PDB file of C-alpha atoms in Angstrom:
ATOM      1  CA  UNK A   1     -18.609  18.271  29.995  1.00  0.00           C
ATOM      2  CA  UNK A   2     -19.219  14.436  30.390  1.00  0.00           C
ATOM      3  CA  UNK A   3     -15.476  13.966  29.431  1.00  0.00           C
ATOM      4  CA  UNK A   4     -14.143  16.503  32.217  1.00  0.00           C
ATOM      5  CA  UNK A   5     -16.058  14.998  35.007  1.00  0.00           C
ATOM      6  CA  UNK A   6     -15.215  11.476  33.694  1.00  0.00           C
ATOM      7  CA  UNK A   7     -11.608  12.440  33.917  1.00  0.00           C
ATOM      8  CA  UNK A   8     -12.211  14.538  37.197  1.00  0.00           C
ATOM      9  CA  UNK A   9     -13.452  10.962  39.056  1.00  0.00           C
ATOM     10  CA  UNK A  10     -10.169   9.467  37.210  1.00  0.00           C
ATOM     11  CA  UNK A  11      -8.292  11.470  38.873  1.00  0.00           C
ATOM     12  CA  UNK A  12      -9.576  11.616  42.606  1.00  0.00           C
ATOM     13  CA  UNK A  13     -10.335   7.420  42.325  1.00  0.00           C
ATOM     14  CA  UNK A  14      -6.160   7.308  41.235  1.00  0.00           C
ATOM     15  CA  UNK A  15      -5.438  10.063  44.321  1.00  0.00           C
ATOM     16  CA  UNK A  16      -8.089   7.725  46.595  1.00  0.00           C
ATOM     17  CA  UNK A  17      -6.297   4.667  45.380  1.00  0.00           C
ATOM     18  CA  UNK A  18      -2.722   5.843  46.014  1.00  0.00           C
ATOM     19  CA  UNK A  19      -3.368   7.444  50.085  1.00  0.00           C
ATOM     20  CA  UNK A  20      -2.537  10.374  50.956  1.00  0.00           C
ATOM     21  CA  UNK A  21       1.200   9.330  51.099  1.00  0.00           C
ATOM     22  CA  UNK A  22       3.183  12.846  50.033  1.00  0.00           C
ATOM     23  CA  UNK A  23       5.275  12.306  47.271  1.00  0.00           C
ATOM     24  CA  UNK A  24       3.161   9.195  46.463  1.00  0.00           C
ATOM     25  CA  UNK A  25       1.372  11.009  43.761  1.00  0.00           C
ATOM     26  CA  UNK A  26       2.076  13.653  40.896  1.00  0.00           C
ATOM     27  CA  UNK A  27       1.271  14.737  38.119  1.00  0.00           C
ATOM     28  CA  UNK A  28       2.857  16.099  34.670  1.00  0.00           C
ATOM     29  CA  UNK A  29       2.680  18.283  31.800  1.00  0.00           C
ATOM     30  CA  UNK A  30       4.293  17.678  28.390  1.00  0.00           C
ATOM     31  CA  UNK A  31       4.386  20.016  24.703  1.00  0.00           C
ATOM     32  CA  UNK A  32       5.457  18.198  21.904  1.00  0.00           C
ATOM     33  CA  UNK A  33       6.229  17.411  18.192  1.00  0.00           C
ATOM     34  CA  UNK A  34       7.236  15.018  15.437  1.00  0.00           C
ATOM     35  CA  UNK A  35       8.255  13.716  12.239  1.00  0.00           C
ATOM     36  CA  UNK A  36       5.263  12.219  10.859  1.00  0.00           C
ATOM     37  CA  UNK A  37       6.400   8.619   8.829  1.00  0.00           C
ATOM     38  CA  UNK A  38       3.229   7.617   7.210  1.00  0.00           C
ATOM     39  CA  UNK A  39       1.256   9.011   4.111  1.00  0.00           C
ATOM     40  CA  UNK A  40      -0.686  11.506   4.104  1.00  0.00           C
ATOM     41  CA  UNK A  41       1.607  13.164   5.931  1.00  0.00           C
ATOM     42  CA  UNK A  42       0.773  15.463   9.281  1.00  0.00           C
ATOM     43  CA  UNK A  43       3.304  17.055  11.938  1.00  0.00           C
ATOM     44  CA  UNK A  44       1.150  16.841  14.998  1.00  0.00           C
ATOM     45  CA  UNK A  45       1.178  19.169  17.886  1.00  0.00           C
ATOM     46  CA  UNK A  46       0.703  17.429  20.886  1.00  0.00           C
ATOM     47  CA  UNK A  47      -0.360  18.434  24.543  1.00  0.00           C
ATOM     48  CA  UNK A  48      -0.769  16.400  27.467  1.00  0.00           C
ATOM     49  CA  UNK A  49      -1.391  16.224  31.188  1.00  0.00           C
ATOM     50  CA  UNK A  50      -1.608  12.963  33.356  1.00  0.00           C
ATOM     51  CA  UNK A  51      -1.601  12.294  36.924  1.00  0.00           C
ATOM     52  CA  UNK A  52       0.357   9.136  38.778  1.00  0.00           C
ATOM     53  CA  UNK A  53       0.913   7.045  41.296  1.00  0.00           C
ATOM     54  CA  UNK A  54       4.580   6.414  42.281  1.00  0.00           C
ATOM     55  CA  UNK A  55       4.471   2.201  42.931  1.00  0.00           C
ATOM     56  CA  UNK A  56       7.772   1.843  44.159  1.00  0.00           C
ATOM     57  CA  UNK A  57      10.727   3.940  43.874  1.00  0.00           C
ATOM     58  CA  UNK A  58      11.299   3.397  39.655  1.00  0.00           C
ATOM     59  CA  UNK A  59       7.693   2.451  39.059  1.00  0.00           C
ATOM     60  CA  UNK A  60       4.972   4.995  37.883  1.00  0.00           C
ATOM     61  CA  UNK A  61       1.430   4.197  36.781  1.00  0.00           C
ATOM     62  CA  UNK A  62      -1.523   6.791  35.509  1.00  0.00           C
ATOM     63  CA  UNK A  63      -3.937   8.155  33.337  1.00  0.00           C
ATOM     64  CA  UNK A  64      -3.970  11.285  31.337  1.00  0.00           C
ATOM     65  CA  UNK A  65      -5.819  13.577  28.700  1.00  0.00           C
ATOM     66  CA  UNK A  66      -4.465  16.263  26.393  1.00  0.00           C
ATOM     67  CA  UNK A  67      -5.171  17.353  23.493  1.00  0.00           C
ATOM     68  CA  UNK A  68      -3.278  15.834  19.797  1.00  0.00           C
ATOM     69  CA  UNK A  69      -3.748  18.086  16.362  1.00  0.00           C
ATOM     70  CA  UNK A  70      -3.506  15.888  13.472  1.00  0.00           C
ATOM     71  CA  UNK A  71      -5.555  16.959  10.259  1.00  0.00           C
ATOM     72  CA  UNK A  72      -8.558  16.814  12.748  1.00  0.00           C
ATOM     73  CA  UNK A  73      -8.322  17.448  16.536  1.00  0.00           C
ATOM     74  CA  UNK A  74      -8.433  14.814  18.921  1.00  0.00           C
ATOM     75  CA  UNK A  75      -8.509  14.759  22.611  1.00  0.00           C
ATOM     76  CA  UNK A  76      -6.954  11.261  23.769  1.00  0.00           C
ATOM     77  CA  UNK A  77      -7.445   9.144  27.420  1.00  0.00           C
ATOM     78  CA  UNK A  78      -4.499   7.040  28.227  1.00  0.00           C
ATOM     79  CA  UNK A  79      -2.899   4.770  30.845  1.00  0.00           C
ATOM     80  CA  UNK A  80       0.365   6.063  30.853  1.00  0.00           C
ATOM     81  CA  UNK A  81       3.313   3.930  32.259  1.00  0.00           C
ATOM     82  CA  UNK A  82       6.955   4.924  33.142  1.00  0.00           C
ATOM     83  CA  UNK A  83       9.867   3.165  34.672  1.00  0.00           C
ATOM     84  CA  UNK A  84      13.162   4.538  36.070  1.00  0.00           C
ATOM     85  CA  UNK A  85      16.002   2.383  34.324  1.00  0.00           C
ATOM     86  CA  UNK A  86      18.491   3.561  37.050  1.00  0.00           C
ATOM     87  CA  UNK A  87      17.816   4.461  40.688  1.00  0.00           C
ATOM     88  CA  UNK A  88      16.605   8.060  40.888  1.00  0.00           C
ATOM     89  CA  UNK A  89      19.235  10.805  40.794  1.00  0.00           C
ATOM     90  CA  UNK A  90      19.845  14.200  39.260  1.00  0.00           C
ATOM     91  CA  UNK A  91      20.035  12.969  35.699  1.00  0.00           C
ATOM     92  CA  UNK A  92      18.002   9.848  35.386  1.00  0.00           C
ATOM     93  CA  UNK A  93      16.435   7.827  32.358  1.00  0.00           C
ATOM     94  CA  UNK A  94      13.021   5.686  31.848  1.00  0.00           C
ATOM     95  CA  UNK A  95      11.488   4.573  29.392  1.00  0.00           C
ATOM     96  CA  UNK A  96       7.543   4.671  29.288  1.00  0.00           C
ATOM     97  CA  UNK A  97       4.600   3.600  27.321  1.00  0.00           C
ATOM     98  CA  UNK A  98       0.943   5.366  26.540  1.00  0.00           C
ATOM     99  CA  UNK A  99      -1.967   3.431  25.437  1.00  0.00           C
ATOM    100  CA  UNK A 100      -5.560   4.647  25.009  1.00  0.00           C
ATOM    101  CA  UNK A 101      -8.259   6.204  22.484  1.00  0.00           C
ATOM    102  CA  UNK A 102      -8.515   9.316  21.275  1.00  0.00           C
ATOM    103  CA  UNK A 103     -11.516  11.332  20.828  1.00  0.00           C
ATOM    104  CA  UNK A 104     -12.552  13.678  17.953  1.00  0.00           C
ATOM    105  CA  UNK A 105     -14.877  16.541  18.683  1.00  0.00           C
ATOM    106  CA  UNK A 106     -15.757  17.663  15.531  1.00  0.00           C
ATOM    107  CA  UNK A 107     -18.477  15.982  13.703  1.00  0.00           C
ATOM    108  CA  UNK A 108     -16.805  14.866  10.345  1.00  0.00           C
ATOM    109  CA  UNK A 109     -13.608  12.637  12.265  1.00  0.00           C
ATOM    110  CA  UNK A 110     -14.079   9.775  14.394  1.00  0.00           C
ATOM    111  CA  UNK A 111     -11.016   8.897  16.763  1.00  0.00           C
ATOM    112  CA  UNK A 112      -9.258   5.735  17.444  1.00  0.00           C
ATOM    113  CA  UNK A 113      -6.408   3.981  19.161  1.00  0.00           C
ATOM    114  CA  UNK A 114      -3.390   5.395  20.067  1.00  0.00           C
ATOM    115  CA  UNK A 115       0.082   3.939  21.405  1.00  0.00           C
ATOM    116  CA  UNK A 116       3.331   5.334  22.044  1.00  0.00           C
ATOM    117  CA  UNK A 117       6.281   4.199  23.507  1.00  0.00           C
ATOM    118  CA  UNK A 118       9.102   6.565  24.726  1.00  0.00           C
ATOM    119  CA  UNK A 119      11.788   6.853  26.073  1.00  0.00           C
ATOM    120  CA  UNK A 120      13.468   9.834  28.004  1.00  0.00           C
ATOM    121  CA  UNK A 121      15.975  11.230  30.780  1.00  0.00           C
ATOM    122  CA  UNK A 122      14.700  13.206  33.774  1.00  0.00           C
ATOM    123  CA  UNK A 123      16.096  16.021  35.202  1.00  0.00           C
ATOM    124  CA  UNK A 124      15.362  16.409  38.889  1.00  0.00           C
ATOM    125  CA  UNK A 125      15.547  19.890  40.562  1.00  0.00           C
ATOM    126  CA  UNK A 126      16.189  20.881  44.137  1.00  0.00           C
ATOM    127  CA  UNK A 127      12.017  21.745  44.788  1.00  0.00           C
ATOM    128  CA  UNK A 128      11.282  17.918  44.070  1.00  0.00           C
ATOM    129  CA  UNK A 129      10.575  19.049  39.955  1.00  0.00           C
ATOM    130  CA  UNK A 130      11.444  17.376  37.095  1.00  0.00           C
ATOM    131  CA  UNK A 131      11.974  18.290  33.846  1.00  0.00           C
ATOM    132  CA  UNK A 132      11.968  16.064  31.384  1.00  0.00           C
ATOM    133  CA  UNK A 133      12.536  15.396  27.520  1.00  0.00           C
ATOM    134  CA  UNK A 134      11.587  12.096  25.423  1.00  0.00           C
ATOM    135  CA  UNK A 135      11.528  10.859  22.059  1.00  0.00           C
ATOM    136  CA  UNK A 136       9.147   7.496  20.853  1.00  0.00           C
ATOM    137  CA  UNK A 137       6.827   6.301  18.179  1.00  0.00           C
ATOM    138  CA  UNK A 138       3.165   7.192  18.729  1.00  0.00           C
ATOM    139  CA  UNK A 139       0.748   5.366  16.705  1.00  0.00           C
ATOM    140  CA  UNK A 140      -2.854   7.343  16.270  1.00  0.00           C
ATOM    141  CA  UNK A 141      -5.858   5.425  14.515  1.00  0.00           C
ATOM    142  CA  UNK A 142      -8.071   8.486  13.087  1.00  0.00           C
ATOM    143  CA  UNK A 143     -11.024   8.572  10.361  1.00  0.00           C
ATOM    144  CA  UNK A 144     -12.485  11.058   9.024  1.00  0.00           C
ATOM    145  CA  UNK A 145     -15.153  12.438   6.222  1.00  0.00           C
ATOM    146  CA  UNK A 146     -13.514  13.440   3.077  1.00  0.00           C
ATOM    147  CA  UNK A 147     -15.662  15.614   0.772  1.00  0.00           C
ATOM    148  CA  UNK A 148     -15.230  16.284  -3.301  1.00  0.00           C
ATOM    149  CA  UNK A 149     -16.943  18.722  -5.200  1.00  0.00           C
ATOM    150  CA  UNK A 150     -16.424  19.093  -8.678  1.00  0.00           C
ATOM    151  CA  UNK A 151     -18.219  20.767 -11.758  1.00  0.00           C
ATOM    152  CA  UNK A 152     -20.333  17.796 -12.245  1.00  0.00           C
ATOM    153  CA  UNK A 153     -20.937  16.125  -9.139  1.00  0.00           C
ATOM    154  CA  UNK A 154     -20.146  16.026  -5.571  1.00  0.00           C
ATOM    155  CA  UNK A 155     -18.560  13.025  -3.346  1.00  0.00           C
ATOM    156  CA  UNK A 156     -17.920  11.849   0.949  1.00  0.00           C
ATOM    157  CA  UNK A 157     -16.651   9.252   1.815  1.00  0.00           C
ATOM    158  CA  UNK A 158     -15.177   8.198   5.093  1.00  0.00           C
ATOM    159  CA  UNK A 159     -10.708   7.715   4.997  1.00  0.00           C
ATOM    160  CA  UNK A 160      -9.848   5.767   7.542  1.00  0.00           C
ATOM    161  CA  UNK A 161      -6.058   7.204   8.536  1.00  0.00           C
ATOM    162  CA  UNK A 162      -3.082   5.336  10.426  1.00  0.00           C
ATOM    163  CA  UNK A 163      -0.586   8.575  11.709  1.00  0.00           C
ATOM    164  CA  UNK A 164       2.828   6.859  12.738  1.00  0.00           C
ATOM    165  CA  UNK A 165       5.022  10.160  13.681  1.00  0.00           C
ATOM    166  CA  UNK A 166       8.449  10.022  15.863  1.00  0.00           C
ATOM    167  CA  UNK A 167       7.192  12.039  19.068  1.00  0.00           C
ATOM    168  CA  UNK A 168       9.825  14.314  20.558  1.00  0.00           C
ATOM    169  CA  UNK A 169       8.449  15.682  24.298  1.00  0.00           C
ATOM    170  CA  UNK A 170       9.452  18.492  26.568  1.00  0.00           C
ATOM    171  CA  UNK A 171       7.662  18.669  30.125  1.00  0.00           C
ATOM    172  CA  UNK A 172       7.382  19.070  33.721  1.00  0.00           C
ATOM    173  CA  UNK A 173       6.409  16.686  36.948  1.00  0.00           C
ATOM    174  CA  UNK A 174       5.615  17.767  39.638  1.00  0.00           C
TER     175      UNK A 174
END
């Protein structure tokens, strides 16, 4: 509950920050997948939702949450970056960057950093929408408790995990 309100007052100090301004402000949604690269190996799912502040006409600037499954879940907060490598038309690219920590809610992982840089092309419709798709590197920090139990004796210890997965995204901003 702490986290929601804590990202509730994110958002309305980033909509306070921004003005009223329409078209100033928006938000997004993205689904996504990968091709995990490191050892042990884990395809994460990933879901995420961010809100930002248009600073300039190819500059965007926010904060998100979402939710990343790993071995463990995790529930990251980012700053999330993107800028428009070509004036805005129908078709247009950026590339982006997400930095933050995520957060495990279960009690035998503990969360960590995460980074990922991206980028994408952006599909604008006729309502002011975009679609858009993006593929990047997202590096997530994770540790959790491993447990052993064999005929003679029983083992935890904490395994400290470094996920490094090529991110493929599908969403919508609006």
């Amino acid at each position: 509950m702490k986290r929601f309100v804590l990202l509730l007052f994110a958002a309305l100090a980033v909509r306070a920050a921004c003005g009223q301004a329409p078209r100033r402000f928006c938000f997004s949604t993205a689904v996504g997948t990968g091709i995990a690269l490191s050892e042990p190996a884990s395809t994460p799912l990933v879901w995420r939702v961010a809100g930002y502040c248009r600073v300039g006409r190819r500059f965007l600037a926010g904060a998100g949450t979402g939710l990343s499954f790993y071995e463990k879940t995790l529930v990251p907060l980012f700053a999330d970056v993107r800028l428009l490598v070509t004036r805005p038309r129908r078709f247009t690219p950026y590339a982006g960057c997400a930095a933050g920590y995520a957060f495990a809610p279960g009690r035998e992982a503990n969360g960590g950093v995460m980074l990922n840089p991206s980028v994408g092309v952006r599909y604008a419709l006729r309502s002011g929408t975009e679609l858009f798709l993006s593929a990047g590197y997202e590096m997530q920090e994770l540790e959790r408790l491993k447990k052993y139990a064999g005929a003679h004796f029983a083992a935890e210890f904490g395994e400290r995990l470094r996920h490094g997965t090529v991110l493929l995204q599908a969403g919508i901003l609006f």
